[in-house]
């Protein structure tokens, strides 16, 4: 399908400063009115700890999002988490796999 999404990696919670936060995935939609205008609608919020980057991956027809995580406060949470697009009626990314790392990427 022709939907467009963008994921934001939130390193810390803006209100509390904690590494534990949510990183949103937005669906980008064409807006009514002026040509070239759009709106970003929160599609899903994924719990992250020190998120630094997202990457979209495919394997055949399967779609994945990988998020790099690193926090000096919570080194045991550092690593990569992989989420798979499940293609159900809600079309959410669901946890697929995780690795851990002792330091930054």
PDB file of C-alpha atoms in Angstrom:
ATOM      1  CA  UNK A   1       0.000   0.000   0.000  1.00  0.00           C
ATOM      2  CA  UNK A   2       1.148   3.560  -0.556  1.00  0.00           C
ATOM      3  CA  UNK A   3       1.099   4.867   3.005  1.00  0.00           C
ATOM      4  CA  UNK A   4       4.102   6.822   4.259  1.00  0.00           C
ATOM      5  CA  UNK A   5       5.439   6.641   7.815  1.00  0.00           C
ATOM      6  CA  UNK A   6       8.234   8.361   9.735  1.00  0.00           C
ATOM      7  CA  UNK A   7       9.644   7.245  13.100  1.00  0.00           C
ATOM      8  CA  UNK A   8      11.237   9.589  15.641  1.00  0.00           C
ATOM      9  CA  UNK A   9      13.908   8.313  18.035  1.00  0.00           C
ATOM     10  CA  UNK A  10      13.430   9.975  21.428  1.00  0.00           C
ATOM     11  CA  UNK A  11      16.607   9.705  23.480  1.00  0.00           C
ATOM     12  CA  UNK A  12      15.023  11.005  26.697  1.00  0.00           C
ATOM     13  CA  UNK A  13      11.613  11.957  28.044  1.00  0.00           C
ATOM     14  CA  UNK A  14      11.377  15.738  27.551  1.00  0.00           C
ATOM     15  CA  UNK A  15       9.370  16.199  30.774  1.00  0.00           C
ATOM     16  CA  UNK A  16      11.293  13.993  33.203  1.00  0.00           C
ATOM     17  CA  UNK A  17      14.722  13.579  31.597  1.00  0.00           C
ATOM     18  CA  UNK A  18      14.452   9.798  32.038  1.00  0.00           C
ATOM     19  CA  UNK A  19      15.871   7.527  29.337  1.00  0.00           C
ATOM     20  CA  UNK A  20      12.633   5.518  29.413  1.00  0.00           C
ATOM     21  CA  UNK A  21      10.204   7.164  27.010  1.00  0.00           C
ATOM     22  CA  UNK A  22       8.109   6.570  23.912  1.00  0.00           C
ATOM     23  CA  UNK A  23       9.244   7.076  20.334  1.00  0.00           C
ATOM     24  CA  UNK A  24       6.368   7.836  17.963  1.00  0.00           C
ATOM     25  CA  UNK A  25       5.708   6.458  14.500  1.00  0.00           C
ATOM     26  CA  UNK A  26       3.737   8.997  12.448  1.00  0.00           C
ATOM     27  CA  UNK A  27       1.632   8.364   9.383  1.00  0.00           C
ATOM     28  CA  UNK A  28       2.075  11.179   6.868  1.00  0.00           C
ATOM     29  CA  UNK A  29      -1.172  12.123   5.127  1.00  0.00           C
ATOM     30  CA  UNK A  30      -1.914  14.657   2.411  1.00  0.00           C
ATOM     31  CA  UNK A  31      -3.835  17.515   3.989  1.00  0.00           C
ATOM     32  CA  UNK A  32      -6.890  19.156   2.524  1.00  0.00           C
ATOM     33  CA  UNK A  33      -6.275  22.604   1.071  1.00  0.00           C
ATOM     34  CA  UNK A  34      -2.974  23.995  -0.129  1.00  0.00           C
ATOM     35  CA  UNK A  35      -0.946  21.934  -2.576  1.00  0.00           C
ATOM     36  CA  UNK A  36       1.992  20.186  -0.946  1.00  0.00           C
ATOM     37  CA  UNK A  37       0.554  20.382   2.557  1.00  0.00           C
ATOM     38  CA  UNK A  38       0.446  17.354   4.810  1.00  0.00           C
ATOM     39  CA  UNK A  39      -0.344  16.301   8.344  1.00  0.00           C
ATOM     40  CA  UNK A  40       1.513  13.897  10.603  1.00  0.00           C
ATOM     41  CA  UNK A  41      -0.776  11.682  12.693  1.00  0.00           C
ATOM     42  CA  UNK A  42       0.593   9.513  15.512  1.00  0.00           C
ATOM     43  CA  UNK A  43       0.138   5.935  14.342  1.00  0.00           C
ATOM     44  CA  UNK A  44       1.904   4.179  17.215  1.00  0.00           C
ATOM     45  CA  UNK A  45       4.116   4.984  20.191  1.00  0.00           C
ATOM     46  CA  UNK A  46       6.834   2.434  20.922  1.00  0.00           C
ATOM     47  CA  UNK A  47       8.449   2.206  24.368  1.00  0.00           C
ATOM     48  CA  UNK A  48      12.178   2.952  24.035  1.00  0.00           C
ATOM     49  CA  UNK A  49      15.174   3.550  26.310  1.00  0.00           C
ATOM     50  CA  UNK A  50      17.703   6.032  24.944  1.00  0.00           C
ATOM     51  CA  UNK A  51      16.629   5.639  21.303  1.00  0.00           C
ATOM     52  CA  UNK A  52      19.232   7.091  18.948  1.00  0.00           C
ATOM     53  CA  UNK A  53      18.121   6.023  15.441  1.00  0.00           C
ATOM     54  CA  UNK A  54      15.541   4.037  13.468  1.00  0.00           C
ATOM     55  CA  UNK A  55      16.169   2.055  10.300  1.00  0.00           C
ATOM     56  CA  UNK A  56      13.614   0.503   7.936  1.00  0.00           C
ATOM     57  CA  UNK A  57      14.499  -2.977   6.677  1.00  0.00           C
ATOM     58  CA  UNK A  58      12.802  -5.438   4.356  1.00  0.00           C
ATOM     59  CA  UNK A  59      13.147  -9.159   3.850  1.00  0.00           C
ATOM     60  CA  UNK A  60      11.113 -10.176   0.848  1.00  0.00           C
ATOM     61  CA  UNK A  61       7.648  -8.732   1.432  1.00  0.00           C
ATOM     62  CA  UNK A  62       8.205  -8.362   5.195  1.00  0.00           C
ATOM     63  CA  UNK A  63       8.858  -4.914   6.715  1.00  0.00           C
ATOM     64  CA  UNK A  64      10.815  -4.222   9.902  1.00  0.00           C
ATOM     65  CA  UNK A  65      11.906  -1.231  11.976  1.00  0.00           C
ATOM     66  CA  UNK A  66      15.159  -1.478  13.918  1.00  0.00           C
ATOM     67  CA  UNK A  67      15.845   0.984  16.729  1.00  0.00           C
ATOM     68  CA  UNK A  68      19.300   1.604  18.200  1.00  0.00           C
ATOM     69  CA  UNK A  69      19.180   2.069  21.985  1.00  0.00           C
ATOM     70  CA  UNK A  70      21.888   3.433  24.245  1.00  0.00           C
ATOM     71  CA  UNK A  71      21.739   4.917  27.717  1.00  0.00           C
ATOM     72  CA  UNK A  72      24.658   5.364  30.119  1.00  0.00           C
ATOM     73  CA  UNK A  73      22.043   5.251  32.917  1.00  0.00           C
ATOM     74  CA  UNK A  74      20.714   1.846  31.812  1.00  0.00           C
ATOM     75  CA  UNK A  75      23.498  -0.003  29.934  1.00  0.00           C
ATOM     76  CA  UNK A  76      21.572  -3.278  30.170  1.00  0.00           C
ATOM     77  CA  UNK A  77      18.899  -1.734  27.904  1.00  0.00           C
ATOM     78  CA  UNK A  78      21.434  -0.708  25.240  1.00  0.00           C
ATOM     79  CA  UNK A  79      21.374  -2.602  21.956  1.00  0.00           C
ATOM     80  CA  UNK A  80      18.987  -3.001  19.047  1.00  0.00           C
ATOM     81  CA  UNK A  81      15.309  -3.906  19.059  1.00  0.00           C
ATOM     82  CA  UNK A  82      13.591  -5.095  15.923  1.00  0.00           C
ATOM     83  CA  UNK A  83       9.880  -4.606  15.256  1.00  0.00           C
ATOM     84  CA  UNK A  84       7.918  -6.349  12.520  1.00  0.00           C
ATOM     85  CA  UNK A  85       5.021  -4.824  10.580  1.00  0.00           C
ATOM     86  CA  UNK A  86       2.229  -7.322  11.196  1.00  0.00           C
ATOM     87  CA  UNK A  87      -0.199  -6.117   8.525  1.00  0.00           C
ATOM     88  CA  UNK A  88      -3.315  -6.688  10.614  1.00  0.00           C
ATOM     89  CA  UNK A  89      -6.266  -4.321  10.738  1.00  0.00           C
ATOM     90  CA  UNK A  90      -4.311  -2.059  13.116  1.00  0.00           C
ATOM     91  CA  UNK A  91      -1.040  -2.403  11.198  1.00  0.00           C
ATOM     92  CA  UNK A  92       1.192  -2.044  14.243  1.00  0.00           C
ATOM     93  CA  UNK A  93       4.856  -2.859  14.521  1.00  0.00           C
ATOM     94  CA  UNK A  94       5.279  -5.682  17.037  1.00  0.00           C
ATOM     95  CA  UNK A  95       8.451  -6.772  18.877  1.00  0.00           C
ATOM     96  CA  UNK A  96      10.449  -9.277  16.847  1.00  0.00           C
ATOM     97  CA  UNK A  97      13.968  -9.584  18.307  1.00  0.00           C
ATOM     98  CA  UNK A  98      16.464  -7.790  20.549  1.00  0.00           C
ATOM     99  CA  UNK A  99      20.207  -7.690  21.174  1.00  0.00           C
ATOM    100  CA  UNK A 100      22.173  -6.004  23.929  1.00  0.00           C
ATOM    101  CA  UNK A 101      25.449  -4.127  23.861  1.00  0.00           C
ATOM    102  CA  UNK A 102      27.887  -2.946  26.506  1.00  0.00           C
ATOM    103  CA  UNK A 103      28.408   0.469  24.949  1.00  0.00           C
ATOM    104  CA  UNK A 104      27.448   3.030  22.352  1.00  0.00           C
ATOM    105  CA  UNK A 105      27.130   2.196  18.675  1.00  0.00           C
TER     106      UNK A 105
END
